[in-house]
mmCIF file of C-alpha atoms in Angstrom:
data_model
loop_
_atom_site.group_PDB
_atom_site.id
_atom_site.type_symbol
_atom_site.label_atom_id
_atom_site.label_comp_id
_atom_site.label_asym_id
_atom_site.label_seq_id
_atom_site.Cartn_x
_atom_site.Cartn_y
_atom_site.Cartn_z
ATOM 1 C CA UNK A 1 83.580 81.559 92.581
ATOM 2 C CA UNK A 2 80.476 83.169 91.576
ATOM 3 C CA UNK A 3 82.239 86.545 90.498
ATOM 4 C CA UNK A 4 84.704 84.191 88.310
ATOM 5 C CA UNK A 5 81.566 81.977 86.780
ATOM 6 C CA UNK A 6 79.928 85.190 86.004
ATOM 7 C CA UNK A 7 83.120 86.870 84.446
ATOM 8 C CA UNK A 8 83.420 83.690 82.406
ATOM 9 C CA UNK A 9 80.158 83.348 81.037
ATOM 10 C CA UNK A 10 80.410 87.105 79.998
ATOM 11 C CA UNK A 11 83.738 86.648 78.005
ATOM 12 C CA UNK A 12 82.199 83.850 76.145
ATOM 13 C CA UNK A 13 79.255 85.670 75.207
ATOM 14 C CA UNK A 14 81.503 88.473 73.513
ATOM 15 C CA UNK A 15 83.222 85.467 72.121
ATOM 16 C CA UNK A 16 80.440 84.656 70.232
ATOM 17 C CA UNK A 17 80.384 81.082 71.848
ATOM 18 C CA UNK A 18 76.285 81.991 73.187
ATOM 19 C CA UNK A 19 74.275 84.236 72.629
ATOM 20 C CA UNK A 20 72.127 83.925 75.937
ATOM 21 C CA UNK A 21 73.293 85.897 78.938
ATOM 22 C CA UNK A 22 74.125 83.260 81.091
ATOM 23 C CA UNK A 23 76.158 85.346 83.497
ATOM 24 C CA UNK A 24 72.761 87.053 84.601
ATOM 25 C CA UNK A 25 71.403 83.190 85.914
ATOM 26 C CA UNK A 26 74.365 83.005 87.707
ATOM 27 C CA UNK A 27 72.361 83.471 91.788
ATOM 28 C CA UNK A 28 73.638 85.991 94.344
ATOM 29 C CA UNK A 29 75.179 84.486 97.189
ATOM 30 C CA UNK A 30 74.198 85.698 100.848
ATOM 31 C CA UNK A 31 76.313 87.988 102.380
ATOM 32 C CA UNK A 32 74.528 88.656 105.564
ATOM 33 C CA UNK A 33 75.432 91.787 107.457
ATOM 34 C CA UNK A 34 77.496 91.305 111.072
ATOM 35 C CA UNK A 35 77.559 87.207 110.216
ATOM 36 C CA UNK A 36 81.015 86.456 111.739
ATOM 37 C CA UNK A 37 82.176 86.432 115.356
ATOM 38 C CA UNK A 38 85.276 88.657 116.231
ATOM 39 C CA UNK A 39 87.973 86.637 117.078
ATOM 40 C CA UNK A 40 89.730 87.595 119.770
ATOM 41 C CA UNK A 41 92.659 87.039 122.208
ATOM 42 C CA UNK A 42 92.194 85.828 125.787
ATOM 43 C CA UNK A 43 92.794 87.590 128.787
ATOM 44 C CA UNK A 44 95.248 85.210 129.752
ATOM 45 C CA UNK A 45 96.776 84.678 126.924
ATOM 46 C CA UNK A 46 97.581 88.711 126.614
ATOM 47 C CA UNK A 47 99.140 87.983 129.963
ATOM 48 C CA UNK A 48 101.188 85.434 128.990
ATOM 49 C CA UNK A 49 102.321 87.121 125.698
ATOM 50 C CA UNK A 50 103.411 89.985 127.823
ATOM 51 C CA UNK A 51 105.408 88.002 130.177
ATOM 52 C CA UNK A 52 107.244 86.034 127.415
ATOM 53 C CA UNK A 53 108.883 89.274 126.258
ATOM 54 C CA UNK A 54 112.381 89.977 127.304
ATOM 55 C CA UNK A 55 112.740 93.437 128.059
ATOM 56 C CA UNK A 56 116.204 93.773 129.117
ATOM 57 C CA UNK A 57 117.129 93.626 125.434
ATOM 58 C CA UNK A 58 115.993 97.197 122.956
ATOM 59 C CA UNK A 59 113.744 94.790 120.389
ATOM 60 C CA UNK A 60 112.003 93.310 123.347
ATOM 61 C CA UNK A 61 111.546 96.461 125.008
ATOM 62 C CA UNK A 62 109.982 98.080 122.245
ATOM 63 C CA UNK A 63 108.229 95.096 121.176
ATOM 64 C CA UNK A 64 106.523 95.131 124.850
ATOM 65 C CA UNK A 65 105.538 98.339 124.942
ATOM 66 C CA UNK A 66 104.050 98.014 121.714
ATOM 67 C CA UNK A 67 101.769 94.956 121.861
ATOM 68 C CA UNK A 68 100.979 96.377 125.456
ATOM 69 C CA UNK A 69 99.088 99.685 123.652
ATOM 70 C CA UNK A 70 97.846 97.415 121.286
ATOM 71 C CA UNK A 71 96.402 94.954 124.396
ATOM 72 C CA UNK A 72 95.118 97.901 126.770
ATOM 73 C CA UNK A 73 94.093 100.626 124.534
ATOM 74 C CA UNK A 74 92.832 98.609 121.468
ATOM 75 C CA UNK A 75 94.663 100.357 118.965
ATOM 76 C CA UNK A 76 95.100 99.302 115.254
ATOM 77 C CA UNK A 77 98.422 98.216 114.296
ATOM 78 C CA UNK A 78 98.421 101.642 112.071
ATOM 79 C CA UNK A 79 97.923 104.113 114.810
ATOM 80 C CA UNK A 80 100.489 102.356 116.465
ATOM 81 C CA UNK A 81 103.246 102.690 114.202
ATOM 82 C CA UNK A 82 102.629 106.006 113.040
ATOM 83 C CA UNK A 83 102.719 107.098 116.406
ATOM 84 C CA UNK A 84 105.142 109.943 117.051
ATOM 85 C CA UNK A 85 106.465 111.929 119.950
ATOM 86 C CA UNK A 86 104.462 114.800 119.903
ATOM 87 C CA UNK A 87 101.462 112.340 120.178
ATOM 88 C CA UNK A 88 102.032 112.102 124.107
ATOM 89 C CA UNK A 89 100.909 114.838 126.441
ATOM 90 C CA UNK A 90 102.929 113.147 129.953
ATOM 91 C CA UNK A 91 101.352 115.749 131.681
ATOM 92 C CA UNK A 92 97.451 115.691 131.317
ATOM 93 C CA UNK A 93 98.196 111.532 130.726
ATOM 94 C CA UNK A 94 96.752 111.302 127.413
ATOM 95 C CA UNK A 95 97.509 109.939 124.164
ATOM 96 C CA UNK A 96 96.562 111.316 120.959
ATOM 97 C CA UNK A 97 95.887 108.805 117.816
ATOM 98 C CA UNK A 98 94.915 109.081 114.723
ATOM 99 C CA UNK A 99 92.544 106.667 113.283
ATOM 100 C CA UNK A 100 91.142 106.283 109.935
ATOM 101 C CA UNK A 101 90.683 109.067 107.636
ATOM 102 C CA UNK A 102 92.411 111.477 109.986
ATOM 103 C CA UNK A 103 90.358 111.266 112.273
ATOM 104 C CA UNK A 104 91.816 112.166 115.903
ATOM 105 C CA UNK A 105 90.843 110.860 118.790
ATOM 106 C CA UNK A 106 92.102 111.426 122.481
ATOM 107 C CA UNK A 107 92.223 108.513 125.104
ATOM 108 C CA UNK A 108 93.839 108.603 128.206
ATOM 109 C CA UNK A 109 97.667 106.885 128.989
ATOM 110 C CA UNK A 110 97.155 104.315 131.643
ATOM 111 C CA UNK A 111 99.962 103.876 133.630
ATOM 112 C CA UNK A 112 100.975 100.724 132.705
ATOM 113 C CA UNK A 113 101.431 101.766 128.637
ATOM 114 C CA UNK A 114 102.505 104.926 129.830
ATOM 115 C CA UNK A 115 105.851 103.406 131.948
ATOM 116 C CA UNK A 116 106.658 101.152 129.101
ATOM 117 C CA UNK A 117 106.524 103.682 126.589
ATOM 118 C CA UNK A 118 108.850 106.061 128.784
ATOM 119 C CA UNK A 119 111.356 102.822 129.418
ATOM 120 C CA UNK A 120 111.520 102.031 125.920
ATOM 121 C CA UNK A 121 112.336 105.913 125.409
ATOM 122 C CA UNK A 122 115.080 106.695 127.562
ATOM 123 C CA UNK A 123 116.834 103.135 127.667
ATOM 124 C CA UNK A 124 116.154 101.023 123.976
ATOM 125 C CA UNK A 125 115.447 103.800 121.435
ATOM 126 C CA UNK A 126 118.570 104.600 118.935
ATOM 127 C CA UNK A 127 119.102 107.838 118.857
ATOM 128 C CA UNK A 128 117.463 109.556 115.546
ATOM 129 C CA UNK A 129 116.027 112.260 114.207
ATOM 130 C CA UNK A 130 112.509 110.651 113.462
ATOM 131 C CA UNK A 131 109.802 111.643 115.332
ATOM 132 C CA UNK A 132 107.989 108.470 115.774
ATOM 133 C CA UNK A 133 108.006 107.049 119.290
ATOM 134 C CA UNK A 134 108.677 102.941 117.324
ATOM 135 C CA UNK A 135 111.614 102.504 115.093
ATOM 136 C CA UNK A 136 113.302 99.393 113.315
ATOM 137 C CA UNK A 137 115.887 97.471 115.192
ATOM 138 C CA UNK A 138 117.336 97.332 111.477
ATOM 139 C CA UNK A 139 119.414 99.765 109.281
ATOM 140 C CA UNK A 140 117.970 101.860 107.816
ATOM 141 C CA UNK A 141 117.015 103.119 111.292
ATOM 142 C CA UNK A 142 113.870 105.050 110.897
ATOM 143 C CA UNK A 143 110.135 104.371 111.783
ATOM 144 C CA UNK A 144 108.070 101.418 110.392
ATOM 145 C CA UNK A 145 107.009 102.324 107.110
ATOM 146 C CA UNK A 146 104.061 100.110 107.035
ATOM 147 C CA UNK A 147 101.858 97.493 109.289
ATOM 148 C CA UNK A 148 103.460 94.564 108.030
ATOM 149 C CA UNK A 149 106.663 95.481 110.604
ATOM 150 C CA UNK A 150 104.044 95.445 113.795
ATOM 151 C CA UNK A 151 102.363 92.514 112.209
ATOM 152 C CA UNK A 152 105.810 90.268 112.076
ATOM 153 C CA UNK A 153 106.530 91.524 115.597
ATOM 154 C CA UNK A 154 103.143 89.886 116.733
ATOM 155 C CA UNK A 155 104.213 86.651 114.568
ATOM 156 C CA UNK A 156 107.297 85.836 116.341
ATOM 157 C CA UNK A 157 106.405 86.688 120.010
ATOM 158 C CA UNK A 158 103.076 84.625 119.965
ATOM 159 C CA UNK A 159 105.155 81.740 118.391
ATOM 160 C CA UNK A 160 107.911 82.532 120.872
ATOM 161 C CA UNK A 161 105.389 81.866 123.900
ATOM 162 C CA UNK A 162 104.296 79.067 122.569
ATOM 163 C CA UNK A 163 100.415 80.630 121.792
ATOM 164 C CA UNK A 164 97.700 79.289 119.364
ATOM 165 C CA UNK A 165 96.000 82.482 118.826
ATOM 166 C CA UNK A 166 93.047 83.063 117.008
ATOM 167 C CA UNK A 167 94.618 84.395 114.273
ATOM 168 C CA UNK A 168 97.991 85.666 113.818
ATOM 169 C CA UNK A 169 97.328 89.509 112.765
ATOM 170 C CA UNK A 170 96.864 92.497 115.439
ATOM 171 C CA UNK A 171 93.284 92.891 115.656
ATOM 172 C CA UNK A 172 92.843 90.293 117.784
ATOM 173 C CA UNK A 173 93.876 92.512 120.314
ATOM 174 C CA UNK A 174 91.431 95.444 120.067
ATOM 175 C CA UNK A 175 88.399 92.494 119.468
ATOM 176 C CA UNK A 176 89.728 91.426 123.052
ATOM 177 C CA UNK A 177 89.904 94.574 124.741
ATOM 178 C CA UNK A 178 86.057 95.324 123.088
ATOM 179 C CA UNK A 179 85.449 91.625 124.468
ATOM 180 C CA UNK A 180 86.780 92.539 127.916
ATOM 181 C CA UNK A 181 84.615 95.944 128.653
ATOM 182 C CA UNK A 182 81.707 94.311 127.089
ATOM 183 C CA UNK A 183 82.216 91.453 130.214
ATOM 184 C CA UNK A 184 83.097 94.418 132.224
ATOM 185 C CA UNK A 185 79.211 96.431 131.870
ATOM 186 C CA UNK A 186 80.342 98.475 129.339
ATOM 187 C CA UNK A 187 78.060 99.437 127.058
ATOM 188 C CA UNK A 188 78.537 99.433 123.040
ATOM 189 C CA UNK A 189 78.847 103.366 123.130
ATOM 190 C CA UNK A 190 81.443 103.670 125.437
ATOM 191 C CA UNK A 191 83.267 100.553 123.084
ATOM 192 C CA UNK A 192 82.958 102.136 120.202
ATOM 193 C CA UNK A 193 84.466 105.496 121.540
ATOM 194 C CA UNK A 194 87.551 104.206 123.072
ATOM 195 C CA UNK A 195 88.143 102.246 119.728
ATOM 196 C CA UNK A 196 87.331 105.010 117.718
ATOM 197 C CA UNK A 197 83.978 103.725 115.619
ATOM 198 C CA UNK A 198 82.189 106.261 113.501
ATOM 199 C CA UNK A 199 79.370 104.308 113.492
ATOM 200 C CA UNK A 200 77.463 101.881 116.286
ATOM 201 C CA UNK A 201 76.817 99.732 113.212
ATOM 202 C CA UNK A 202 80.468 99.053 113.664
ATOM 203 C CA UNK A 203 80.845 98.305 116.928
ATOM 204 C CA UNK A 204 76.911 96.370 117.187
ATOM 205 C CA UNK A 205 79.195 93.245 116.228
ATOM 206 C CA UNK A 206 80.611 93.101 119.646
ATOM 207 C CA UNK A 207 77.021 91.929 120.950
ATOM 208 C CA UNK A 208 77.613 88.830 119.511
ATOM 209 C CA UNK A 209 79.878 87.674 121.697
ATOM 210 C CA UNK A 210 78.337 88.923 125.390
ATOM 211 C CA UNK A 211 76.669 85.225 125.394
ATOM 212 C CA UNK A 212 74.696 86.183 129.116
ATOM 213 C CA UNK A 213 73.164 88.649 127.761
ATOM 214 C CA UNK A 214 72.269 86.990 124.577
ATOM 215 C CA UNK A 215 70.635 83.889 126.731
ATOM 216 C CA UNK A 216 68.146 86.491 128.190
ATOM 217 C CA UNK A 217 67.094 87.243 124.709
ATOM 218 C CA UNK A 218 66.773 83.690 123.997
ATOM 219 C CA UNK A 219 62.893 81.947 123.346
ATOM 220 C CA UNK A 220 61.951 78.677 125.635
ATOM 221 C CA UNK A 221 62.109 75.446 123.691
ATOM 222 C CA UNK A 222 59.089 74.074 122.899
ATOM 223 C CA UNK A 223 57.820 70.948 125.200
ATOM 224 C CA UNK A 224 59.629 69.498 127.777
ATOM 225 C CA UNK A 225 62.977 68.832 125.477
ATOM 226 C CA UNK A 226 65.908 70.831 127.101
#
């Protein structure tokens, strides 16, 4: 609103219609730094998402083993769907991603991803020359050319199982699993590498919502008013 007031007021100006800069009175709003809470996806909720999913047929196998790397290794919906073959060492049980800017980054395949990955592989995926590991259950068969495939896929199995998420995008998924070490004893470090920060700034959020810890911090009410 502010940005359109102060547009406004400009374009008048040039008009002719003042001749006082109003757009300069126009006050900044506060945009404090780290101000919102991450919203997140429960536990159980991930848990019953999962279980919803009907993986004798290929779109719910795929769709499985996708929300399940988004769920246990935090991904972003990008790194998910751009992930190809070669991105898998099976043998040393690692998965290779590649994050923002290029940026690689190495995390190891739990078991869990690691099976439904493999099933999806060998029993759902069509047969096609792409080299990404997810492709479209629709002609033309290739790999999902953008994030707004995953982010449909997350659409229709939370509504599917019946879930009131937080929000309806992927994220929710990698502020869960930051949620869920946090709870754990991890510290904001080890959270930030395994989602692939840059910065701590990025990851300091994530404090915000380790409320134990944050009651330690907190000051004793004055008198005897509880």
């Amino acid at each position: 609103m502010t940005t359109a007031l102060r547009s406004f007021l400009s374009y008048v100006r040039y008009r002719g219609d003042i001749t006082s800069d109003l757009a300069a009175a126009v006050p900044i709003v506060a945009n404090w730094s780290l101000s919102s809470i991450p919203r997140a996806i429960g536990r159980d909720e991930v848990t019953h998402l999962l279980a919803s999913i009907d993986r004798q047929t290929p779109i719910g196998c795929r769709d499985y083993a996708m929300i399940l790397a988004l769920a246990r290794l935090g991904l972003r919906s990008s790194e998910v769907v751009t992930l190809e073959l070669d991105d898998i060492d099976w043998v040393a049980g690692e998965i290779h991603v590649v994050g923002k800017n290029g940026q690689r980054n190495d995390l190891p395949l739990p078991a869990d991803v690691g099976e439904a990955i493999a099933d999806y592989l060998q029993k759902s995926r069509p047969r096609n020359a792409s080299r990404r590991v997810f492709l479209r259950d629709k002609a033309p068969i290739r790999g999902f050319t953008g994030q707004c495939g995953l982010g449909s896929v997350i659409r229709r199995s939370l509504k599917r199982a019946g879930i009131d998420a937080p929000t309806k995008g992927t994220h929710q998924f990698r502020h869960g699993l930051a949620s869920e070490m946090l709870r754990g004893g991890a510290s904001l470090g080890e959270i930030g590498e395994v989602l692939g920060h840059r910065h701590v700034q990025t990851t300091a959020i994530y404090a915000k919502v380790n409320l134990n810890a944050l009651r330690t911090l907190a000051l004793p009410w004055p008198g005897e008013a509880q």
